[in-house]
Amino acid sequence: MKKSNPIKVLVVDFGSQTSQLIIRRVREAGIYCEMVHYSQIQLSIKKNNPQALILSGGPSSSFEVKSPRVNKKIFSMGIPILGICYGMQIICEILGGKVQNTNRREFGKSEIKVLKKNLLLKGIGKNKKKNQVWMSHGDEVIKLPKNFIRLAKTENNDIAAIERREDKIYGLQFHPEVIHTVQGQIIIENFLFKIAKLSPDWKIQSFLQNQILEIKKKVK
């Protein structure tokens, strides 16, 4: 049976307080998505065949033995991936980079400087009044995995955005989903449309109508 709302994007939850906000931003862009617990990601990929993954932030340290992780295999499936904060750190830790606690927790507004042209940050940083981002982290990526490059930095963070373009794997140390990142929605849409090549074809009105019809079928 064909799903009335195929899941194009899976938001992988690592315990972030803003995971639901990521979902909202993706849906506002016209893409249907759902959240999945990090421990269920492989099963959910097999079931839903998503066209993109977003790894959320989280309170853990990626370098700790018992920190939440995903199987390394998901990075070789050809699915575009965006890691946010802890999500970026776990990408680096799993793929051979290094993350450590620098004892300089960064929380609040910062200004991003784009270092080179790239699809994820296209259109960002041209107007200095609009390049504000929101940081919330204690750990930092200090060494990138093989074939990753640095896309941006801030005054206090040398690695604020990364990519491995050939595999469509990207990471952000800041949170594009919160309103304090002024052009955050542009960044999210760059990932969805320019990198994952998705088309906006979902509306909340249609979703609600479909849900009502499904409920009526079940309860008669």
PDB file of C-alpha atoms in Angstrom:
ATOM      1  CA  MET A   1       0.000   0.000   0.000  1.00  0.00           C
ATOM      2  CA  LYS A   2       1.429   3.349  -1.036  1.00  0.00           C
ATOM      3  CA  LYS A   3       1.885   5.853   1.771  1.00  0.00           C
ATOM      4  CA  SER A   4      -0.176   9.036   1.453  1.00  0.00           C
ATOM      5  CA  ASN A   5       2.771  10.972   2.886  1.00  0.00           C
ATOM      6  CA  PRO A   6       6.079   9.315   1.980  1.00  0.00           C
ATOM      7  CA  ILE A   7       8.828  10.260   4.409  1.00  0.00           C
ATOM      8  CA  LYS A   8      11.452  12.092   2.386  1.00  0.00           C
ATOM      9  CA  VAL A   9      13.589  13.206   5.340  1.00  0.00           C
ATOM     10  CA  LEU A  10      14.355  11.460   8.616  1.00  0.00           C
ATOM     11  CA  VAL A  11      15.446  13.594  11.558  1.00  0.00           C
ATOM     12  CA  VAL A  12      17.644  11.407  13.740  1.00  0.00           C
ATOM     13  CA  ASP A  13      17.164  12.364  17.381  1.00  0.00           C
ATOM     14  CA  PHE A  14      20.095  12.311  19.813  1.00  0.00           C
ATOM     15  CA  GLY A  15      18.184  14.011  22.616  1.00  0.00           C
ATOM     16  CA  SER A  16      18.262  17.614  21.437  1.00  0.00           C
ATOM     17  CA  GLN A  17      15.723  20.072  22.795  1.00  0.00           C
ATOM     18  CA  THR A  18      15.285  21.428  19.277  1.00  0.00           C
ATOM     19  CA  SER A  19      14.696  18.199  17.328  1.00  0.00           C
ATOM     20  CA  GLN A  20      11.000  19.013  16.941  1.00  0.00           C
ATOM     21  CA  LEU A  21      11.985  22.448  15.659  1.00  0.00           C
ATOM     22  CA  ILE A  22      14.112  20.846  12.931  1.00  0.00           C
ATOM     23  CA  ILE A  23      11.052  18.903  11.812  1.00  0.00           C
ATOM     24  CA  ARG A  24       9.009  22.091  11.760  1.00  0.00           C
ATOM     25  CA  ARG A  25      11.589  23.887   9.604  1.00  0.00           C
ATOM     26  CA  VAL A  26      11.752  21.034   7.108  1.00  0.00           C
ATOM     27  CA  ARG A  27       7.969  20.843   6.854  1.00  0.00           C
ATOM     28  CA  GLU A  28       7.764  24.614   6.451  1.00  0.00           C
ATOM     29  CA  ALA A  29       9.975  24.127   3.389  1.00  0.00           C
ATOM     30  CA  GLY A  30       7.311  21.828   1.917  1.00  0.00           C
ATOM     31  CA  ILE A  31       9.058  18.513   2.662  1.00  0.00           C
ATOM     32  CA  TYR A  32       7.422  15.793   4.738  1.00  0.00           C
ATOM     33  CA  CYS A  33       9.686  14.415   7.460  1.00  0.00           C
ATOM     34  CA  GLU A  34       9.500  12.461  10.687  1.00  0.00           C
ATOM     35  CA  MET A  35      11.720  11.874  13.689  1.00  0.00           C
ATOM     36  CA  VAL A  36      13.434   8.594  14.509  1.00  0.00           C
ATOM     37  CA  HIS A  37      15.445   7.603  17.578  1.00  0.00           C
ATOM     38  CA  TYR A  38      19.127   7.108  16.740  1.00  0.00           C
ATOM     39  CA  SER A  39      18.937   3.430  17.767  1.00  0.00           C
ATOM     40  CA  GLN A  40      16.247   2.773  15.137  1.00  0.00           C
ATOM     41  CA  ILE A  41      17.781   4.587  12.187  1.00  0.00           C
ATOM     42  CA  GLN A  42      18.853   1.583  10.103  1.00  0.00           C
ATOM     43  CA  LEU A  43      15.455  -0.070  10.451  1.00  0.00           C
ATOM     44  CA  SER A  44      13.726   3.196   9.576  1.00  0.00           C
ATOM     45  CA  ILE A  45      15.931   3.718   6.493  1.00  0.00           C
ATOM     46  CA  LYS A  46      15.039   0.239   5.271  1.00  0.00           C
ATOM     47  CA  LYS A  47      11.334   0.830   5.895  1.00  0.00           C
ATOM     48  CA  ASN A  48      10.994   4.374   4.554  1.00  0.00           C
ATOM     49  CA  ASN A  49      13.788   4.751   1.973  1.00  0.00           C
ATOM     50  CA  PRO A  50      14.377   8.441   2.868  1.00  0.00           C
ATOM     51  CA  GLN A  51      16.077  10.812   0.473  1.00  0.00           C
ATOM     52  CA  ALA A  52      17.953  12.715   3.198  1.00  0.00           C
ATOM     53  CA  LEU A  53      18.949  12.463   6.864  1.00  0.00           C
ATOM     54  CA  ILE A  54      19.394  15.217   9.437  1.00  0.00           C
ATOM     55  CA  LEU A  55      21.302  14.304  12.601  1.00  0.00           C
ATOM     56  CA  SER A  56      20.154  16.433  15.525  1.00  0.00           C
ATOM     57  CA  GLY A  57      22.148  17.968  18.317  1.00  0.00           C
ATOM     58  CA  GLY A  58      22.291  16.402  21.761  1.00  0.00           C
ATOM     59  CA  PRO A  59      23.679  16.732  25.300  1.00  0.00           C
ATOM     60  CA  SER A  60      26.289  13.958  25.077  1.00  0.00           C
ATOM     61  CA  SER A  61      29.985  14.061  24.159  1.00  0.00           C
ATOM     62  CA  SER A  62      30.615  12.126  20.947  1.00  0.00           C
ATOM     63  CA  PHE A  63      34.013  10.853  22.111  1.00  0.00           C
ATOM     64  CA  GLU A  64      32.635   9.086  25.194  1.00  0.00           C
ATOM     65  CA  VAL A  65      32.355   5.299  24.993  1.00  0.00           C
ATOM     66  CA  LYS A  66      28.637   5.189  25.787  1.00  0.00           C
ATOM     67  CA  SER A  67      27.635   8.208  23.726  1.00  0.00           C
ATOM     68  CA  PRO A  68      24.670   7.816  21.322  1.00  0.00           C
ATOM     69  CA  ARG A  69      25.903   6.654  17.919  1.00  0.00           C
ATOM     70  CA  VAL A  70      24.728   5.415  14.552  1.00  0.00           C
ATOM     71  CA  ASN A  71      26.174   2.631  12.453  1.00  0.00           C
ATOM     72  CA  LYS A  72      29.008   3.762  10.188  1.00  0.00           C
ATOM     73  CA  LYS A  73      27.217   2.104   7.259  1.00  0.00           C
ATOM     74  CA  ILE A  74      24.712   4.952   6.930  1.00  0.00           C
ATOM     75  CA  PHE A  75      27.513   7.217   5.670  1.00  0.00           C
ATOM     76  CA  SER A  76      28.139   4.978   2.663  1.00  0.00           C
ATOM     77  CA  MET A  77      24.514   4.538   1.559  1.00  0.00           C
ATOM     78  CA  GLY A  78      24.560   7.541  -0.745  1.00  0.00           C
ATOM     79  CA  ILE A  79      21.943   9.385   1.329  1.00  0.00           C
ATOM     80  CA  PRO A  80      22.625  13.129   1.763  1.00  0.00           C
ATOM     81  CA  ILE A  81      23.314  13.829   5.452  1.00  0.00           C
ATOM     82  CA  LEU A  82      23.353  17.028   7.496  1.00  0.00           C
ATOM     83  CA  GLY A  83      24.715  16.887  11.046  1.00  0.00           C
ATOM     84  CA  ILE A  84      23.818  19.686  13.454  1.00  0.00           C
ATOM     85  CA  CYS A  85      26.042  20.365  16.491  1.00  0.00           C
ATOM     86  CA  TYR A  86      26.333  16.914  18.148  1.00  0.00           C
ATOM     87  CA  GLY A  87      25.252  15.505  14.796  1.00  0.00           C
ATOM     88  CA  MET A  88      28.313  17.045  13.148  1.00  0.00           C
ATOM     89  CA  GLN A  89      30.562  15.874  15.967  1.00  0.00           C
ATOM     90  CA  ILE A  90      29.337  12.283  15.732  1.00  0.00           C
ATOM     91  CA  ILE A  91      29.972  12.313  11.961  1.00  0.00           C
ATOM     92  CA  CYS A  92      33.563  13.368  12.583  1.00  0.00           C
ATOM     93  CA  GLU A  93      34.126  10.967  15.460  1.00  0.00           C
ATOM     94  CA  ILE A  94      32.785   7.935  13.559  1.00  0.00           C
ATOM     95  CA  LEU A  95      34.599   8.715  10.303  1.00  0.00           C
ATOM     96  CA  GLY A  96      38.033   9.219  11.822  1.00  0.00           C
ATOM     97  CA  GLY A  97      38.149  12.840  12.947  1.00  0.00           C
ATOM     98  CA  LYS A  98      38.629  14.053  16.495  1.00  0.00           C
ATOM     99  CA  VAL A  99      36.346  15.848  18.927  1.00  0.00           C
ATOM    100  CA  GLN A 100      37.348  17.062  22.356  1.00  0.00           C
ATOM    101  CA  ASN A 101      36.193  19.252  25.211  1.00  0.00           C
ATOM    102  CA  THR A 102      38.100  22.512  24.931  1.00  0.00           C
ATOM    103  CA  ASN A 103      36.856  23.858  28.302  1.00  0.00           C
ATOM    104  CA  ARG A 104      35.408  26.907  26.601  1.00  0.00           C
ATOM    105  CA  ARG A 105      31.683  26.299  26.333  1.00  0.00           C
ATOM    106  CA  GLU A 106      30.132  28.520  23.694  1.00  0.00           C
ATOM    107  CA  PHE A 107      26.497  29.482  24.160  1.00  0.00           C
ATOM    108  CA  GLY A 108      24.761  32.306  22.369  1.00  0.00           C
ATOM    109  CA  LYS A 109      25.054  34.512  19.334  1.00  0.00           C
ATOM    110  CA  SER A 110      28.067  34.403  17.062  1.00  0.00           C
ATOM    111  CA  GLU A 111      28.938  35.587  13.556  1.00  0.00           C
ATOM    112  CA  ILE A 112      29.824  33.160  10.815  1.00  0.00           C
ATOM    113  CA  LYS A 113      32.484  33.729   8.180  1.00  0.00           C
ATOM    114  CA  VAL A 114      32.111  31.628   5.037  1.00  0.00           C
ATOM    115  CA  LEU A 115      35.559  30.520   3.851  1.00  0.00           C
ATOM    116  CA  LYS A 116      34.750  29.216   0.372  1.00  0.00           C
ATOM    117  CA  LYS A 117      31.850  28.841  -2.020  1.00  0.00           C
ATOM    118  CA  ASN A 118      29.631  25.864  -1.229  1.00  0.00           C
ATOM    119  CA  LEU A 119      26.043  24.741  -1.699  1.00  0.00           C
ATOM    120  CA  LEU A 120      25.098  24.490   1.976  1.00  0.00           C
ATOM    121  CA  LEU A 121      25.934  28.105   2.841  1.00  0.00           C
ATOM    122  CA  LYS A 122      25.056  29.612  -0.531  1.00  0.00           C
ATOM    123  CA  GLY A 123      23.745  33.137  -0.018  1.00  0.00           C
ATOM    124  CA  ILE A 124      24.958  33.315   3.606  1.00  0.00           C
ATOM    125  CA  GLY A 125      27.311  35.949   4.943  1.00  0.00           C
ATOM    126  CA  LYS A 126      26.938  38.463   2.139  1.00  0.00           C
ATOM    127  CA  ASN A 127      25.262  40.922   4.481  1.00  0.00           C
ATOM    128  CA  LYS A 128      27.135  41.255   7.776  1.00  0.00           C
ATOM    129  CA  LYS A 129      23.920  42.154   9.590  1.00  0.00           C
ATOM    130  CA  LYS A 130      22.466  38.765   8.664  1.00  0.00           C
ATOM    131  CA  ASN A 131      25.340  36.351   9.316  1.00  0.00           C
ATOM    132  CA  GLN A 132      24.422  35.757  12.956  1.00  0.00           C
ATOM    133  CA  VAL A 133      24.229  32.116  14.104  1.00  0.00           C
ATOM    134  CA  TRP A 134      23.408  30.446  17.420  1.00  0.00           C
ATOM    135  CA  MET A 135      26.001  28.304  19.172  1.00  0.00           C
ATOM    136  CA  SER A 136      25.368  25.860  22.017  1.00  0.00           C
ATOM    137  CA  HIS A 137      28.256  23.483  22.632  1.00  0.00           C
ATOM    138  CA  GLY A 138      31.100  22.564  24.944  1.00  0.00           C
ATOM    139  CA  ASP A 139      32.900  20.116  22.640  1.00  0.00           C
ATOM    140  CA  GLU A 140      34.562  21.018  19.351  1.00  0.00           C
ATOM    141  CA  VAL A 141      35.806  19.239  16.257  1.00  0.00           C
ATOM    142  CA  ILE A 142      39.578  19.740  16.236  1.00  0.00           C
ATOM    143  CA  LYS A 143      40.461  17.326  13.416  1.00  0.00           C
ATOM    144  CA  LEU A 144      38.420  16.590  10.309  1.00  0.00           C
ATOM    145  CA  PRO A 145      37.984  13.089   8.859  1.00  0.00           C
ATOM    146  CA  LYS A 146      39.627  12.238   5.557  1.00  0.00           C
ATOM    147  CA  ASN A 147      38.366  14.199   2.527  1.00  0.00           C
ATOM    148  CA  PHE A 148      36.313  16.643   4.612  1.00  0.00           C
ATOM    149  CA  ILE A 149      36.934  20.355   4.194  1.00  0.00           C
ATOM    150  CA  ARG A 150      36.148  23.358   6.363  1.00  0.00           C
ATOM    151  CA  LEU A 151      33.462  25.676   5.006  1.00  0.00           C
ATOM    152  CA  ALA A 152      33.120  28.313   7.712  1.00  0.00           C
ATOM    153  CA  LYS A 153      34.376  29.552  11.042  1.00  0.00           C
ATOM    154  CA  THR A 154      33.397  31.953  13.797  1.00  0.00           C
ATOM    155  CA  GLU A 155      35.524  34.090  16.089  1.00  0.00           C
ATOM    156  CA  ASN A 156      35.624  31.359  18.741  1.00  0.00           C
ATOM    157  CA  ASN A 157      35.184  28.256  16.611  1.00  0.00           C
ATOM    158  CA  ASP A 158      37.628  27.340  13.866  1.00  0.00           C
ATOM    159  CA  ILE A 159      35.405  24.620  12.374  1.00  0.00           C
ATOM    160  CA  ALA A 160      31.832  25.878  12.169  1.00  0.00           C
ATOM    161  CA  ALA A 161      30.740  24.054   8.983  1.00  0.00           C
ATOM    162  CA  ILE A 162      32.147  21.124   6.996  1.00  0.00           C
ATOM    163  CA  GLU A 163      31.503  19.039   3.900  1.00  0.00           C
ATOM    164  CA  ARG A 164      32.547  15.907   2.076  1.00  0.00           C
ATOM    165  CA  ARG A 165      30.942  16.929  -1.154  1.00  0.00           C
ATOM    166  CA  GLU A 166      31.386  13.685  -3.077  1.00  0.00           C
ATOM    167  CA  ASP A 167      29.295  11.849  -0.457  1.00  0.00           C
ATOM    168  CA  LYS A 168      26.922  14.751   0.232  1.00  0.00           C
ATOM    169  CA  ILE A 169      27.778  14.731   3.931  1.00  0.00           C
ATOM    170  CA  TYR A 170      27.644  18.101   5.671  1.00  0.00           C
ATOM    171  CA  GLY A 171      27.924  19.392   9.219  1.00  0.00           C
ATOM    172  CA  LEU A 172      27.168  22.561  11.169  1.00  0.00           C
ATOM    173  CA  GLN A 173      28.454  23.369  14.650  1.00  0.00           C
ATOM    174  CA  PHE A 174      25.646  25.918  15.094  1.00  0.00           C
ATOM    175  CA  HIS A 175      21.864  25.495  15.073  1.00  0.00           C
ATOM    176  CA  PRO A 176      20.153  26.626  11.845  1.00  0.00           C
ATOM    177  CA  GLU A 177      16.731  25.597  13.153  1.00  0.00           C
ATOM    178  CA  VAL A 178      16.487  28.323  15.838  1.00  0.00           C
ATOM    179  CA  ILE A 179      15.379  31.870  15.068  1.00  0.00           C
ATOM    180  CA  HIS A 180      18.634  33.309  16.451  1.00  0.00           C
ATOM    181  CA  THR A 181      20.403  31.942  13.367  1.00  0.00           C
ATOM    182  CA  VAL A 182      19.078  34.693  11.153  1.00  0.00           C
ATOM    183  CA  GLN A 183      19.396  32.872   7.817  1.00  0.00           C
ATOM    184  CA  GLY A 184      18.937  29.383   9.221  1.00  0.00           C
ATOM    185  CA  GLN A 185      15.952  28.531   7.041  1.00  0.00           C
ATOM    186  CA  ILE A 186      18.004  29.343   3.938  1.00  0.00           C
ATOM    187  CA  ILE A 187      20.688  26.886   5.092  1.00  0.00           C
ATOM    188  CA  ILE A 188      18.137  24.144   5.727  1.00  0.00           C
ATOM    189  CA  GLU A 189      16.530  24.730   2.328  1.00  0.00           C
ATOM    190  CA  ASN A 190      19.947  24.729   0.652  1.00  0.00           C
ATOM    191  CA  PHE A 191      20.483  21.241   2.062  1.00  0.00           C
ATOM    192  CA  LEU A 192      17.033  20.036   1.049  1.00  0.00           C
ATOM    193  CA  PHE A 193      16.880  21.547  -2.437  1.00  0.00           C
ATOM    194  CA  LYS A 194      20.437  22.132  -3.664  1.00  0.00           C
ATOM    195  CA  ILE A 195      22.137  19.105  -2.074  1.00  0.00           C
ATOM    196  CA  ALA A 196      19.423  16.463  -1.600  1.00  0.00           C
ATOM    197  CA  LYS A 197      17.598  17.672  -4.743  1.00  0.00           C
ATOM    198  CA  LEU A 198      14.155  17.390  -3.131  1.00  0.00           C
ATOM    199  CA  SER A 199      11.031  19.077  -4.457  1.00  0.00           C
ATOM    200  CA  PRO A 200       8.608  20.860  -2.102  1.00  0.00           C
ATOM    201  CA  ASP A 201       5.345  18.960  -2.510  1.00  0.00           C
ATOM    202  CA  TRP A 202       3.873  18.728   0.986  1.00  0.00           C
ATOM    203  CA  LYS A 203       1.323  20.962   2.689  1.00  0.00           C
ATOM    204  CA  ILE A 204      -0.126  20.712   6.182  1.00  0.00           C
ATOM    205  CA  GLN A 205      -3.673  21.121   4.813  1.00  0.00           C
ATOM    206  CA  SER A 206      -3.319  18.028   2.607  1.00  0.00           C
ATOM    207  CA  PHE A 207      -1.723  16.109   5.457  1.00  0.00           C
ATOM    208  CA  LEU A 208      -4.638  16.842   7.796  1.00  0.00           C
ATOM    209  CA  GLN A 209      -7.195  15.834   5.173  1.00  0.00           C
ATOM    210  CA  ASN A 210      -5.422  12.526   4.593  1.00  0.00           C
ATOM    211  CA  GLN A 211      -5.246  11.848   8.332  1.00  0.00           C
ATOM    212  CA  ILE A 212      -8.968  12.505   8.718  1.00  0.00           C
ATOM    213  CA  LEU A 213      -9.755  10.081   5.869  1.00  0.00           C
ATOM    214  CA  GLU A 214      -7.515   7.381   7.376  1.00  0.00           C
ATOM    215  CA  ILE A 215      -9.167   7.778  10.781  1.00  0.00           C
ATOM    216  CA  LYS A 216     -12.637   7.527   9.219  1.00  0.00           C
ATOM    217  CA  LYS A 217     -11.646   4.285   7.484  1.00  0.00           C
ATOM    218  CA  LYS A 218     -10.444   2.784  10.759  1.00  0.00           C
ATOM    219  CA  VAL A 219     -13.307   3.822  13.016  1.00  0.00           C
ATOM    220  CA  LYS A 220     -16.048   3.544  10.338  1.00  0.00           C
TER     221      LYS A 220
END
